[in-house]
PDB file of C-alpha atoms in Angstrom:
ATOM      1  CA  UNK A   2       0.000   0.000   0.000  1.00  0.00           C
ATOM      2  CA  UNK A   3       0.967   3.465  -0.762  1.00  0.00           C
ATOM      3  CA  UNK A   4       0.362   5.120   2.598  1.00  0.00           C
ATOM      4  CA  UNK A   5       0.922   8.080   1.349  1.00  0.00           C
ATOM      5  CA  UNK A   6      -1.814   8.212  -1.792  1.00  0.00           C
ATOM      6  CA  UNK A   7      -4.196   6.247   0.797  1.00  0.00           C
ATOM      7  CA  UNK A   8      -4.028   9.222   2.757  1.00  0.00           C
ATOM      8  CA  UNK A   9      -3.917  11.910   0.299  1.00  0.00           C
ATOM      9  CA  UNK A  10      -6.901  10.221  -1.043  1.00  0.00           C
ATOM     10  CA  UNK A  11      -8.879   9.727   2.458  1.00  0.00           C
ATOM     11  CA  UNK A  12      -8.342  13.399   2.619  1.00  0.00           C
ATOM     12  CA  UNK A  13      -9.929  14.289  -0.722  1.00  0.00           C
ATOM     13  CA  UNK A  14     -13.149  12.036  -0.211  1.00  0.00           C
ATOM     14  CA  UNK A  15     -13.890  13.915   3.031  1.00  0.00           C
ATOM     15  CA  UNK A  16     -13.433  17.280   2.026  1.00  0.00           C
ATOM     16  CA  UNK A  17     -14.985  16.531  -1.324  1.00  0.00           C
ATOM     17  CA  UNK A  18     -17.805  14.532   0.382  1.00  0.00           C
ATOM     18  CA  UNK A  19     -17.819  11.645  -2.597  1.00  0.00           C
ATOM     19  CA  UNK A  20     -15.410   9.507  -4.228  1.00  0.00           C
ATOM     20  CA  UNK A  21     -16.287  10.829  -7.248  1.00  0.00           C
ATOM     21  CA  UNK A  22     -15.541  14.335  -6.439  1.00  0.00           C
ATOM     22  CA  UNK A  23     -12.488  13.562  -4.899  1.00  0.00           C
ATOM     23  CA  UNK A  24     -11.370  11.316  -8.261  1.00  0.00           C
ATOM     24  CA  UNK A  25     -11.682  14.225 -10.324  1.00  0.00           C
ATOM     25  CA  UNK A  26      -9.647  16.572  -7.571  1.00  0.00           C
ATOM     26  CA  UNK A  27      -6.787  13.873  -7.780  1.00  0.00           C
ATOM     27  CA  UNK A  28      -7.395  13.164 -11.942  1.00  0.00           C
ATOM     28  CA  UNK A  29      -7.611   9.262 -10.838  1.00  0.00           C
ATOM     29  CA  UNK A  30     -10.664   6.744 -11.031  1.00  0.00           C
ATOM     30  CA  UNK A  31     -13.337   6.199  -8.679  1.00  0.00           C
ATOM     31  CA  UNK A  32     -12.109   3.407  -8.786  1.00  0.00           C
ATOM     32  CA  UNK A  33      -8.569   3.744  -7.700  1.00  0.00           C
ATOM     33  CA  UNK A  34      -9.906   6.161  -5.343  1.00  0.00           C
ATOM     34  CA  UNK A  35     -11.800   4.002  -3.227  1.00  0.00           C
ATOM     35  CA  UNK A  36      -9.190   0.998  -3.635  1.00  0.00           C
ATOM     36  CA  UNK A  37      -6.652   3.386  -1.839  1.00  0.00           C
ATOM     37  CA  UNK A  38      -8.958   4.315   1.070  1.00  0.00           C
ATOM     38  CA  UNK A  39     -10.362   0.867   1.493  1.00  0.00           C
ATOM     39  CA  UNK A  40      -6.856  -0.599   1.421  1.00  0.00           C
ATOM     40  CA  UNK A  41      -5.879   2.296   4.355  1.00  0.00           C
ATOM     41  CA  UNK A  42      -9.003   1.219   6.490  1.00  0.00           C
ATOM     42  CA  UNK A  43      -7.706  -2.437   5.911  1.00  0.00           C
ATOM     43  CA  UNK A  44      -4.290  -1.360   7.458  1.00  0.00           C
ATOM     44  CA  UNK A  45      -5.687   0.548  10.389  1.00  0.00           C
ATOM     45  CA  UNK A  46      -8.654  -2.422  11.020  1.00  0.00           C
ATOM     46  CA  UNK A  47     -10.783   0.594  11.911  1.00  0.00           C
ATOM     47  CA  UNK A  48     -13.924   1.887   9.604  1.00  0.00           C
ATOM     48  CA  UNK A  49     -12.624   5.731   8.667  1.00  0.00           C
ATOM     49  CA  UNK A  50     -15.854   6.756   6.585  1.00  0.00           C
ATOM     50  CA  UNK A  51     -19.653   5.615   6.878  1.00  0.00           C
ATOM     51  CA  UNK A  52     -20.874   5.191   2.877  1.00  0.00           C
ATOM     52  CA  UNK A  53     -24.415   5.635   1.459  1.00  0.00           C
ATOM     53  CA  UNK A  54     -25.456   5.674  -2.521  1.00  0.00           C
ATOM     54  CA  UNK A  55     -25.345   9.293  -1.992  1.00  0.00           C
ATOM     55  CA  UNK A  56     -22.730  10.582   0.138  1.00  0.00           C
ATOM     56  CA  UNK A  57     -20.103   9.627   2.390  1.00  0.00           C
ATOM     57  CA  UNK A  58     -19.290  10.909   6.573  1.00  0.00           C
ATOM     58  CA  UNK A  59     -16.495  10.520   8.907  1.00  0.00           C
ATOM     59  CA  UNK A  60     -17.103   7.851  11.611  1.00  0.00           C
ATOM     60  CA  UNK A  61     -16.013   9.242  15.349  1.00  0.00           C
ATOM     61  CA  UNK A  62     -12.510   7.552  15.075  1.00  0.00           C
ATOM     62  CA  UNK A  63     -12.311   9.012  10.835  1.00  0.00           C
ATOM     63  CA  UNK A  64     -12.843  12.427  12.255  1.00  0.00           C
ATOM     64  CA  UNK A  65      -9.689  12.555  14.335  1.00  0.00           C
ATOM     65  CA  UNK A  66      -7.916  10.399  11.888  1.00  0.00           C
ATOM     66  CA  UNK A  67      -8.930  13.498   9.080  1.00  0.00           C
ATOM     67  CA  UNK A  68      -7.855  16.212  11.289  1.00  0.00           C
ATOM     68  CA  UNK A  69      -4.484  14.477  11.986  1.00  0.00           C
ATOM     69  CA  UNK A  70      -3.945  13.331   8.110  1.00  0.00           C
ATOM     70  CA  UNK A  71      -5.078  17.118   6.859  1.00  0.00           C
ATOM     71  CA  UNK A  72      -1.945  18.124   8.957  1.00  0.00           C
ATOM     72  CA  UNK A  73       0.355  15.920   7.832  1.00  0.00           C
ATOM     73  CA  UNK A  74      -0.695  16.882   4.253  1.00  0.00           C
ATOM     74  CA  UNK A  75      -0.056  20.368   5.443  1.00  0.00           C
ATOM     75  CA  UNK A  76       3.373  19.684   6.955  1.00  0.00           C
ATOM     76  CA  UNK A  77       4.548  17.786   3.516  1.00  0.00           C
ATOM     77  CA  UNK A  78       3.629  20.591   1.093  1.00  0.00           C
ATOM     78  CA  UNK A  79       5.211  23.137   3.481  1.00  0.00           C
ATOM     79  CA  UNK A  80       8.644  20.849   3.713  1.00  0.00           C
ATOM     80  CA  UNK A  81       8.357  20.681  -0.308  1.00  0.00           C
ATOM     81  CA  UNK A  82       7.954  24.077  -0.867  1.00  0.00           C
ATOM     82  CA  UNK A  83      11.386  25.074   1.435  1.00  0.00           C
ATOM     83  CA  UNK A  84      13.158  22.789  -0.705  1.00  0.00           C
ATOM     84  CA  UNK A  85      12.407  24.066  -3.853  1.00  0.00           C
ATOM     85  CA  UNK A  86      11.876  27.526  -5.234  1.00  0.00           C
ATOM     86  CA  UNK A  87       7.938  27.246  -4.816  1.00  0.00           C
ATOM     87  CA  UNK A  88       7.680  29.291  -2.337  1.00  0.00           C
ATOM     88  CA  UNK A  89       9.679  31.999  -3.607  1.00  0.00           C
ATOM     89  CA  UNK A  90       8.140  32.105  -7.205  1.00  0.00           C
ATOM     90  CA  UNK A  91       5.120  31.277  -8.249  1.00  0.00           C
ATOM     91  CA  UNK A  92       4.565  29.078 -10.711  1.00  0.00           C
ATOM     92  CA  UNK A  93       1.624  26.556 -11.930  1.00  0.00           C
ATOM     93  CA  UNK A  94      -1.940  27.269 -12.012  1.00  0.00           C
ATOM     94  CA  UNK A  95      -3.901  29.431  -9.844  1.00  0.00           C
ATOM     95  CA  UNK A  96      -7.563  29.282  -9.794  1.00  0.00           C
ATOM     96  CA  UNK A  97      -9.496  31.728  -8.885  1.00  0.00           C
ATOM     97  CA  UNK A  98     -13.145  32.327  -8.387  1.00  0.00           C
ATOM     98  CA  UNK A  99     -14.342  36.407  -8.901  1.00  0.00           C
ATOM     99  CA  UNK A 100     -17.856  37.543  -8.035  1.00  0.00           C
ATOM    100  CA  UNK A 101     -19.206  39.573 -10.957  1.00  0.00           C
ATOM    101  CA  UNK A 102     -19.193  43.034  -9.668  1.00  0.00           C
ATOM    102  CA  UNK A 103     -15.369  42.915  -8.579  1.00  0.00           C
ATOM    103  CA  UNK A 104     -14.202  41.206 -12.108  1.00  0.00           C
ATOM    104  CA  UNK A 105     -13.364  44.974 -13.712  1.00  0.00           C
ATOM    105  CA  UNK A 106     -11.161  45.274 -11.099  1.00  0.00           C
ATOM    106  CA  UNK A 107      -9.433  41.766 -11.054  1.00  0.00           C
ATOM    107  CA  UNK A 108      -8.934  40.909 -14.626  1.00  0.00           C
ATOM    108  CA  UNK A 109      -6.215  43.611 -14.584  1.00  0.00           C
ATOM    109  CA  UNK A 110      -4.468  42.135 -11.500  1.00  0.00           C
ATOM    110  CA  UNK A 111      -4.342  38.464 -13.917  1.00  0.00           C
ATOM    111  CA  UNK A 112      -2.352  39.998 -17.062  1.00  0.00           C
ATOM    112  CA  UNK A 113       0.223  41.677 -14.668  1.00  0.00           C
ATOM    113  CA  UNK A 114       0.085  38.441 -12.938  1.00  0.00           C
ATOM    114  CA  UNK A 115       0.903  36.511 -15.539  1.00  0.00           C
ATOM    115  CA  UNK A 116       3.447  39.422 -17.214  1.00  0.00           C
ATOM    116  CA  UNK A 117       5.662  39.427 -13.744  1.00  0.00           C
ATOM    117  CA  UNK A 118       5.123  35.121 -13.105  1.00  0.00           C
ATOM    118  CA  UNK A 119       5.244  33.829 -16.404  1.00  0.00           C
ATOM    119  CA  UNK A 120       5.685  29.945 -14.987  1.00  0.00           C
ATOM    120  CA  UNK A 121       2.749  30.392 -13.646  1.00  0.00           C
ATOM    121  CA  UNK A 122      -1.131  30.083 -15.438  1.00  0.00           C
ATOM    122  CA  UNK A 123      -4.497  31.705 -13.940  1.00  0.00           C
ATOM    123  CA  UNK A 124      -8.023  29.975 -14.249  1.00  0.00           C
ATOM    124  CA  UNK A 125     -10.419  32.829 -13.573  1.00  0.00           C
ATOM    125  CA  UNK A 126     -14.564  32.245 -13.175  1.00  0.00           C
ATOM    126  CA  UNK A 127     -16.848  34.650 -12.167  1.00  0.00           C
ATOM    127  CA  UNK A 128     -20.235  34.185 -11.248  1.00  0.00           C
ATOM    128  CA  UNK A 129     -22.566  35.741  -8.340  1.00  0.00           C
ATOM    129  CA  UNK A 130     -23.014  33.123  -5.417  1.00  0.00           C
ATOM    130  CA  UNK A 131     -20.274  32.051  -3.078  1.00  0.00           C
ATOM    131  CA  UNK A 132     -19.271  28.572  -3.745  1.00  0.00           C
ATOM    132  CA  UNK A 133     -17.378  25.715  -2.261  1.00  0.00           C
ATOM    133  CA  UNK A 134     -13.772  26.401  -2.569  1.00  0.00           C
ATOM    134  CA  UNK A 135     -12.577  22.708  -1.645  1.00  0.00           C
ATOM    135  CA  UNK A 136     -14.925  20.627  -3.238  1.00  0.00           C
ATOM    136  CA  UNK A 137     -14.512  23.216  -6.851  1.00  0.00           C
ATOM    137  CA  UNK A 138     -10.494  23.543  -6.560  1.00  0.00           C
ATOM    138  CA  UNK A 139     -10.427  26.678  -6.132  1.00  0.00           C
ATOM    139  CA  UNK A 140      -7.146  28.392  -4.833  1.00  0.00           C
ATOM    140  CA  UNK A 141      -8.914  31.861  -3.718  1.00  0.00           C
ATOM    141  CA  UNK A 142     -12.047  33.986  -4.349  1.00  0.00           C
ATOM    142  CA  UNK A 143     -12.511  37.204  -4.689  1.00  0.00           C
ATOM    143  CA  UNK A 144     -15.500  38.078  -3.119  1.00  0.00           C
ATOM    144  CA  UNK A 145     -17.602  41.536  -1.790  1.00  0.00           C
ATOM    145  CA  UNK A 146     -19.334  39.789   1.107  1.00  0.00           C
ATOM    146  CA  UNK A 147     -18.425  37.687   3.592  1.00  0.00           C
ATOM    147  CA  UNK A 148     -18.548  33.754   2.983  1.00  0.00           C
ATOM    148  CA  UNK A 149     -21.301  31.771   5.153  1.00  0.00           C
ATOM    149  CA  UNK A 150     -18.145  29.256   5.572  1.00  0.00           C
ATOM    150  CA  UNK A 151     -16.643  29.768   8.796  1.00  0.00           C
ATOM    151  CA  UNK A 152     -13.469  27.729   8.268  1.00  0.00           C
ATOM    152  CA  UNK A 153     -12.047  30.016   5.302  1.00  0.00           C
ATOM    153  CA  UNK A 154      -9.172  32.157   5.827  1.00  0.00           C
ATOM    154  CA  UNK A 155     -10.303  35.544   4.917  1.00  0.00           C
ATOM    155  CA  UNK A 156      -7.974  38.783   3.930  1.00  0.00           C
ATOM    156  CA  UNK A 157      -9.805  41.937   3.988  1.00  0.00           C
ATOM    157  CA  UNK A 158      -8.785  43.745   0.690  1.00  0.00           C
ATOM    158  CA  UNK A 159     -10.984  47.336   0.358  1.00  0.00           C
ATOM    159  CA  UNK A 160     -13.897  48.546   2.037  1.00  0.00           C
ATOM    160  CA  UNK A 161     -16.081  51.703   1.038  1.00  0.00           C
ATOM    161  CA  UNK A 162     -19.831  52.780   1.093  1.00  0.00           C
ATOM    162  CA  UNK A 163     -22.485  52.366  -1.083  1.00  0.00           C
ATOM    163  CA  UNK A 164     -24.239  55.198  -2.948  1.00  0.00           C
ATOM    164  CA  UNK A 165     -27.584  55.803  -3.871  1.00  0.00           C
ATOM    165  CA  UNK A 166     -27.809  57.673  -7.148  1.00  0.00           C
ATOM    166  CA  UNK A 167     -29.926  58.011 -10.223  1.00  0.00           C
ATOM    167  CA  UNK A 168     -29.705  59.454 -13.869  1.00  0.00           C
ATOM    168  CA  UNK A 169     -30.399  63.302 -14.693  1.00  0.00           C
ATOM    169  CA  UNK A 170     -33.093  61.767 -16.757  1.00  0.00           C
ATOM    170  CA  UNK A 171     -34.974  60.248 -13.652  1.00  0.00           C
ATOM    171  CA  UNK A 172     -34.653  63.734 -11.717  1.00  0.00           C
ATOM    172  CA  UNK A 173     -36.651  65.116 -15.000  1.00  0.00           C
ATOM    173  CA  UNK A 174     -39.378  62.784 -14.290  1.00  0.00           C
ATOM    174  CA  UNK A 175     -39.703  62.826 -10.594  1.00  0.00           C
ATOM    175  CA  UNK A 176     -38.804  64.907  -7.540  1.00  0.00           C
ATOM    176  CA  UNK A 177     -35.984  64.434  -5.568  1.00  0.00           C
ATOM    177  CA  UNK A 178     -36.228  62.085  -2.374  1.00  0.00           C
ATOM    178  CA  UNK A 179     -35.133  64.669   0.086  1.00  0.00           C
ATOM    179  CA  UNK A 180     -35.463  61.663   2.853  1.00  0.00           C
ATOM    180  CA  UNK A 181     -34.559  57.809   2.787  1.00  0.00           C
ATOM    181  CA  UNK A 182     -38.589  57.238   3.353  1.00  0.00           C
ATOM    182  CA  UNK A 183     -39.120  58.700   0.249  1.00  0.00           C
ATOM    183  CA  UNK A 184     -37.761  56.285  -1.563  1.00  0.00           C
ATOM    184  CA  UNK A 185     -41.097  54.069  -0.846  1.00  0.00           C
ATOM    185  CA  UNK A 186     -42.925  56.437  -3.987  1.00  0.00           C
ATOM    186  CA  UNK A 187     -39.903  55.673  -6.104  1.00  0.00           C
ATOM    187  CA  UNK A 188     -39.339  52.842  -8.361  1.00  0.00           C
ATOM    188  CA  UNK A 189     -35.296  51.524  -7.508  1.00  0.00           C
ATOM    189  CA  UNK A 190     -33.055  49.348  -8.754  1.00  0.00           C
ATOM    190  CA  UNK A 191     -32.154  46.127  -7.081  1.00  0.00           C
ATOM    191  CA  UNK A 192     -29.319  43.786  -6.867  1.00  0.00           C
ATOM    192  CA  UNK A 193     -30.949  40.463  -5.937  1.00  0.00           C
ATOM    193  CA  UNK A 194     -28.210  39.380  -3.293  1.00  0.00           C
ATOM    194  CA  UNK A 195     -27.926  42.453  -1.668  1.00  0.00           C
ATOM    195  CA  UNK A 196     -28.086  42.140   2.494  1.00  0.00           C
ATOM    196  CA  UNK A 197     -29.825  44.483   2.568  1.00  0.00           C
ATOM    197  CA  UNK A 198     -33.197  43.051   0.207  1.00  0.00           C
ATOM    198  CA  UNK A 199     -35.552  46.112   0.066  1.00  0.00           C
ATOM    199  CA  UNK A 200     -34.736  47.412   3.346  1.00  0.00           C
ATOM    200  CA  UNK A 201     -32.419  50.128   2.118  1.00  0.00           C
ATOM    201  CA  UNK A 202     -30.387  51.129   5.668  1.00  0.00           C
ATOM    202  CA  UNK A 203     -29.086  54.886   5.971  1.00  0.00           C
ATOM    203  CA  UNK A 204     -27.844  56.717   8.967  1.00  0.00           C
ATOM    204  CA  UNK A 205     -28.899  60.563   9.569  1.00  0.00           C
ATOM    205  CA  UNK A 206     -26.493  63.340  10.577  1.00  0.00           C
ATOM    206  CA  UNK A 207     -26.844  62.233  14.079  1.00  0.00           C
ATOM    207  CA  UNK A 208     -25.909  58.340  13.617  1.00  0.00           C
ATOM    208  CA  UNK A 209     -29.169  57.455  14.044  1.00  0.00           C
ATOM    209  CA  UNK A 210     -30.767  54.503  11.989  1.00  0.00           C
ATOM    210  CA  UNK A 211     -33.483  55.044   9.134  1.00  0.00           C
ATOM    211  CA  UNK A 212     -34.557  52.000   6.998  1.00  0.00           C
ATOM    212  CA  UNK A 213     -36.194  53.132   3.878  1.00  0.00           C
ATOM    213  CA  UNK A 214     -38.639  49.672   2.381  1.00  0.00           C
ATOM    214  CA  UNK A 215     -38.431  50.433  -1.694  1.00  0.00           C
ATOM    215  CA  UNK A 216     -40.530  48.681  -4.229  1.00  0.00           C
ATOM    216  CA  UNK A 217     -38.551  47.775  -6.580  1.00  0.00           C
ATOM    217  CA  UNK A 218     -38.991  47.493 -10.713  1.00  0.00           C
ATOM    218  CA  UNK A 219     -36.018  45.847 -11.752  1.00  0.00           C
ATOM    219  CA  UNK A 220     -34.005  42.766  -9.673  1.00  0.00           C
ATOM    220  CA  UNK A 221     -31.105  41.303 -11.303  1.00  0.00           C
ATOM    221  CA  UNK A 222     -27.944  39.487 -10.230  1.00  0.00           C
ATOM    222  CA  UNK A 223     -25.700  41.280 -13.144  1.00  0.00           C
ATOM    223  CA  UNK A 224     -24.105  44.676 -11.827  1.00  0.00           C
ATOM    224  CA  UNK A 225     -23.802  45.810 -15.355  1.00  0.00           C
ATOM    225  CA  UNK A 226     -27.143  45.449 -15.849  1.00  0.00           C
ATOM    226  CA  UNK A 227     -28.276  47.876 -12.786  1.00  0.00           C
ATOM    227  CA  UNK A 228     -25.769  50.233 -14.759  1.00  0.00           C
ATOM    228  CA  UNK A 229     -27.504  50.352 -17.668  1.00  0.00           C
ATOM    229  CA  UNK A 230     -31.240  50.522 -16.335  1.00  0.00           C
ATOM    230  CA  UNK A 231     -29.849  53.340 -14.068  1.00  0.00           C
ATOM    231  CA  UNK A 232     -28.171  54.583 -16.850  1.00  0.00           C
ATOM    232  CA  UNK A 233     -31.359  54.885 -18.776  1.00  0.00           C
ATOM    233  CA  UNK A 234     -33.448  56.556 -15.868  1.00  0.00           C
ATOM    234  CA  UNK A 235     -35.303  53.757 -15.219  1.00  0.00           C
ATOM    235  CA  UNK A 236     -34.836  54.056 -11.419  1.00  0.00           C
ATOM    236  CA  UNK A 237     -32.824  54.907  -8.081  1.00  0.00           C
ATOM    237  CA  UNK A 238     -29.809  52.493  -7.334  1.00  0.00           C
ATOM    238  CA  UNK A 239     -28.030  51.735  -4.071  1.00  0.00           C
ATOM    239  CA  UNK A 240     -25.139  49.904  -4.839  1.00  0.00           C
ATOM    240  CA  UNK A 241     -21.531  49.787  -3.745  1.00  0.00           C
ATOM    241  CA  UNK A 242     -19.278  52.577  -4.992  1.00  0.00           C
ATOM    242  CA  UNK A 243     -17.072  50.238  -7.166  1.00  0.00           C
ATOM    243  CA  UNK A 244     -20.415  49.378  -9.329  1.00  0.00           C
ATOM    244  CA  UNK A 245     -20.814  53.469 -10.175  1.00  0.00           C
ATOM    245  CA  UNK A 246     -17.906  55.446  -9.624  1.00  0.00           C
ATOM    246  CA  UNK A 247     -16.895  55.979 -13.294  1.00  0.00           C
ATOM    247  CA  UNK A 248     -20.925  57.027 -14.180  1.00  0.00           C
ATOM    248  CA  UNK A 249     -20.724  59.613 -11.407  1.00  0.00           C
ATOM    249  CA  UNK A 250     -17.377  60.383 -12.466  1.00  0.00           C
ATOM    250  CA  UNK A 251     -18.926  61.487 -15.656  1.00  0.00           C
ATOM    251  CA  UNK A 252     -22.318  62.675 -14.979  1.00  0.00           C
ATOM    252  CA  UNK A 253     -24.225  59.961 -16.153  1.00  0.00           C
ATOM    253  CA  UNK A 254     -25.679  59.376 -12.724  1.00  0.00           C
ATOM    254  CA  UNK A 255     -26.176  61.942  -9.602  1.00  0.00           C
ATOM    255  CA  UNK A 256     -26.191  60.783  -5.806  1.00  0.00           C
ATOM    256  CA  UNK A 257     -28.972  61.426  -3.885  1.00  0.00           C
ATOM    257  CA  UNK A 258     -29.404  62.180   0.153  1.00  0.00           C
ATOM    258  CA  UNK A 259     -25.745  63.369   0.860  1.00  0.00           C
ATOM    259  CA  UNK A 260     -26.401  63.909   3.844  1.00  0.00           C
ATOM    260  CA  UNK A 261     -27.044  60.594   4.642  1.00  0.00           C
ATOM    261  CA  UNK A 262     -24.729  57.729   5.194  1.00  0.00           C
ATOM    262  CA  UNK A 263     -25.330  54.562   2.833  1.00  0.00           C
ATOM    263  CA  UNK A 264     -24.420  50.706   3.969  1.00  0.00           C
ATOM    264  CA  UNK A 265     -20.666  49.917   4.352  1.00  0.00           C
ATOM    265  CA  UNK A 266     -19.170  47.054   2.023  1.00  0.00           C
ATOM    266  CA  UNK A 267     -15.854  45.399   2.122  1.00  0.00           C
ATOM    267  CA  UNK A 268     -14.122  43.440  -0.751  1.00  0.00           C
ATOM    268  CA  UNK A 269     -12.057  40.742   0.933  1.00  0.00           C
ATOM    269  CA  UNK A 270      -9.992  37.721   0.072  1.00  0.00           C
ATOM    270  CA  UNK A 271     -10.659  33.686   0.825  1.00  0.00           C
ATOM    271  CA  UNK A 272      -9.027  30.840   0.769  1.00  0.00           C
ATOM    272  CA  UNK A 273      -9.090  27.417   2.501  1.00  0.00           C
ATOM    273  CA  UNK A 274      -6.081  26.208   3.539  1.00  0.00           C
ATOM    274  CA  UNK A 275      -5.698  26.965   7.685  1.00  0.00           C
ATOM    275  CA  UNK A 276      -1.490  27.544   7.392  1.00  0.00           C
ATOM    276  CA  UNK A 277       0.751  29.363   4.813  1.00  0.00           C
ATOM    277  CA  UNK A 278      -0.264  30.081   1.489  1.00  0.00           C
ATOM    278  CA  UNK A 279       1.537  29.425  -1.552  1.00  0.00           C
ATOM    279  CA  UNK A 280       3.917  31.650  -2.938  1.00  0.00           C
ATOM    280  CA  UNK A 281       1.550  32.357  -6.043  1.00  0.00           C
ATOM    281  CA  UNK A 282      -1.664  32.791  -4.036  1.00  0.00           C
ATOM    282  CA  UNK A 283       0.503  35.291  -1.809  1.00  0.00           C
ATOM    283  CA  UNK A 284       1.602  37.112  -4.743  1.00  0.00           C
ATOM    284  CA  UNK A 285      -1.999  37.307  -5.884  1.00  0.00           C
ATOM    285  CA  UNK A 286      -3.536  38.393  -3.190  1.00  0.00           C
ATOM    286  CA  UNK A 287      -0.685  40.991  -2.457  1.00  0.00           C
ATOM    287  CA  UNK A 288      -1.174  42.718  -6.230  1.00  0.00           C
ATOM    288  CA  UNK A 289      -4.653  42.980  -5.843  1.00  0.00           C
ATOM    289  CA  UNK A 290      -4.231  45.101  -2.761  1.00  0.00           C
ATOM    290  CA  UNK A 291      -1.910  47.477  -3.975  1.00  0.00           C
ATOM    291  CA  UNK A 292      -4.139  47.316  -7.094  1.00  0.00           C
ATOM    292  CA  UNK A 293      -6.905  48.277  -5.096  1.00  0.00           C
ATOM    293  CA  UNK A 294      -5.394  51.043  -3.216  1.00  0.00           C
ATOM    294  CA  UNK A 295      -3.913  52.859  -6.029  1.00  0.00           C
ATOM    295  CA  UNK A 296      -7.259  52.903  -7.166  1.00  0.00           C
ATOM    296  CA  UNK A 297      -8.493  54.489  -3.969  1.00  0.00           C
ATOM    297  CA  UNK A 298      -5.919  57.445  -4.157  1.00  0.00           C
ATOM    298  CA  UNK A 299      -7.132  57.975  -8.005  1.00  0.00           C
ATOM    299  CA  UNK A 300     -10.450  57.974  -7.607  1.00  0.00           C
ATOM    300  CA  UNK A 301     -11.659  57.506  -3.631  1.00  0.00           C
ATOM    301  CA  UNK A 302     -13.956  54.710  -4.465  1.00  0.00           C
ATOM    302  CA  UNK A 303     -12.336  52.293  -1.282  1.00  0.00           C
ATOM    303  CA  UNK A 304     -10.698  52.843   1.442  1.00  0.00           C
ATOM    304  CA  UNK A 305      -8.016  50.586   0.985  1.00  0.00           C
ATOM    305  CA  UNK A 306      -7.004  48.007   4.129  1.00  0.00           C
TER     306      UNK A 306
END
């Protein structure tokens, strides 16, 4: 028995939560896969994971066997990256997964990435929904709200406000909200995995609270389509700063209520493993940063971390 692929493997079906999964993690069979656990249960006489059609769990004695092997794992790729030059360039791939609204901002970040590191290779996705950074691969995401899994390492990147704005062309149609609870005779704009839903919350010169409930006549999951629907004066937006700052920038859409103070947002960072990262996740992570902060001092859309 290979002790060592036994465990790697072991590893993989937990965090994975299927053979399968784990198979395609490791680019080996099901097959081989399960041989290599079976034959490491075998060799400890003890039952590691409890198997159904569907899914498989750690028994009471796999669950401090896992925790104990996920170290080990973690101790071997630390030893093998001090005795080459992994950790000090970065080189193979790097996947990472970008939510939408943030992707102007990364893409950027991946061609100097790839200019400075050219041993290395980038596999960027986008998409709207946090998902499972283990059982996808994933190296990192890039994300502007926090993950709902506790376990993830997270690196706070920006933060910044949101701003509630509309096109000249709205203003021409209908008065001013001079208040948030005007917004309730308004129609607004709204980005369906918002906190906030259509409970838009402001604080008034004195730090007090004021929730304004909108109706809303557009809901979408694409930033760039809020941009264009605001764009076109179809209604009031309340988005983060990163979404609108070049439209304000140019006049294509006003803020509204300045004297009131829109939700916070941060763009932050996440990755699973619980130790050191890898030299090219590192880098990543460290260009981004500095990418977002000199685009703080140019145009004060973050406040960089």
């Amino acid at each position: 028995m290979d002790r060592l692929a036994s465990i790697t493997a072991f590893v993989r079906v937990t965090e994975s939560g299927g053979f399968t999964a784990a198979a395609r993690r490791l680019n080996a069979s099901t097959a081989a896969v399960s041989e290599n656990v079976q034959a490491l249960e075998n060799a400890l006489g003890v039952r590691l994971l409890n198997r159904t059609t569907r899914r498989v769990s750690l028994t009471e004695i796999g669950r401090d066997y896992y925790e104990r092997c996920v170290q080990i794992l973690h101790d071997l790729e630390e030893a093998d990256e001090a005795a080459g030059a992994l950790q000090l360039t970065p080189r193979g791939e790097l996947r990472v997964y970008c939510h939408h609204g943030v992707s102007r901002f990364v893409a950027p970040i991946v061609t100097g990435f790839l200019a400075r590191y050219p041993e290395a290779s980038v596999d960027l996705r986008t998409g709207d929904l946090m998902i499972d950074l283990v059982q996808e691969g994933f190296d990192l995401a890039i994300i502007p709200v926090p993950p709902p899994d506790s376990a993830l390492i997270r690196r706070r990147l920006a933060a910044g406000r949101c701003i509630l704005c509309c096109a000249p062309a709205y203003l021409e149609k209908h008065p001013a909200p001079r208040c948030p609870e005007d917004l309730a005779g308004h129609q607004c704009l709204r980005y369906a995995y918002a906190p906030f839903g259509d409970r838009w919350p402001f604080l008034d010169a004195g730090g007090n609270p004021v929730i304004a409930r909108v109706s809303c006549n557009l809901m979408t999951t694409f930033p760039e389509t809020l941009r264009a629907a605001a764009i076109a004066g179809i209604g009031i937006v309340l988005a983060p700063s990163f979404v609108t700052f070049d439209l304000l920038a140019s006049g294509a859409l006003v803020p509204l209520l300045p004297s009131y103070q829109a939700p916070e947002f941060e763009i932050i960072a996440v990755y699973p493993h619980r130790r050191h990262m890898t030299a090219k996740v590192r880098a990543f992570i460290d260009m981004l940063a500095d990418e977002l902060a000199n685009h703080q001092r140019r145009s004060g859309t973050f406040s960089a971390s």
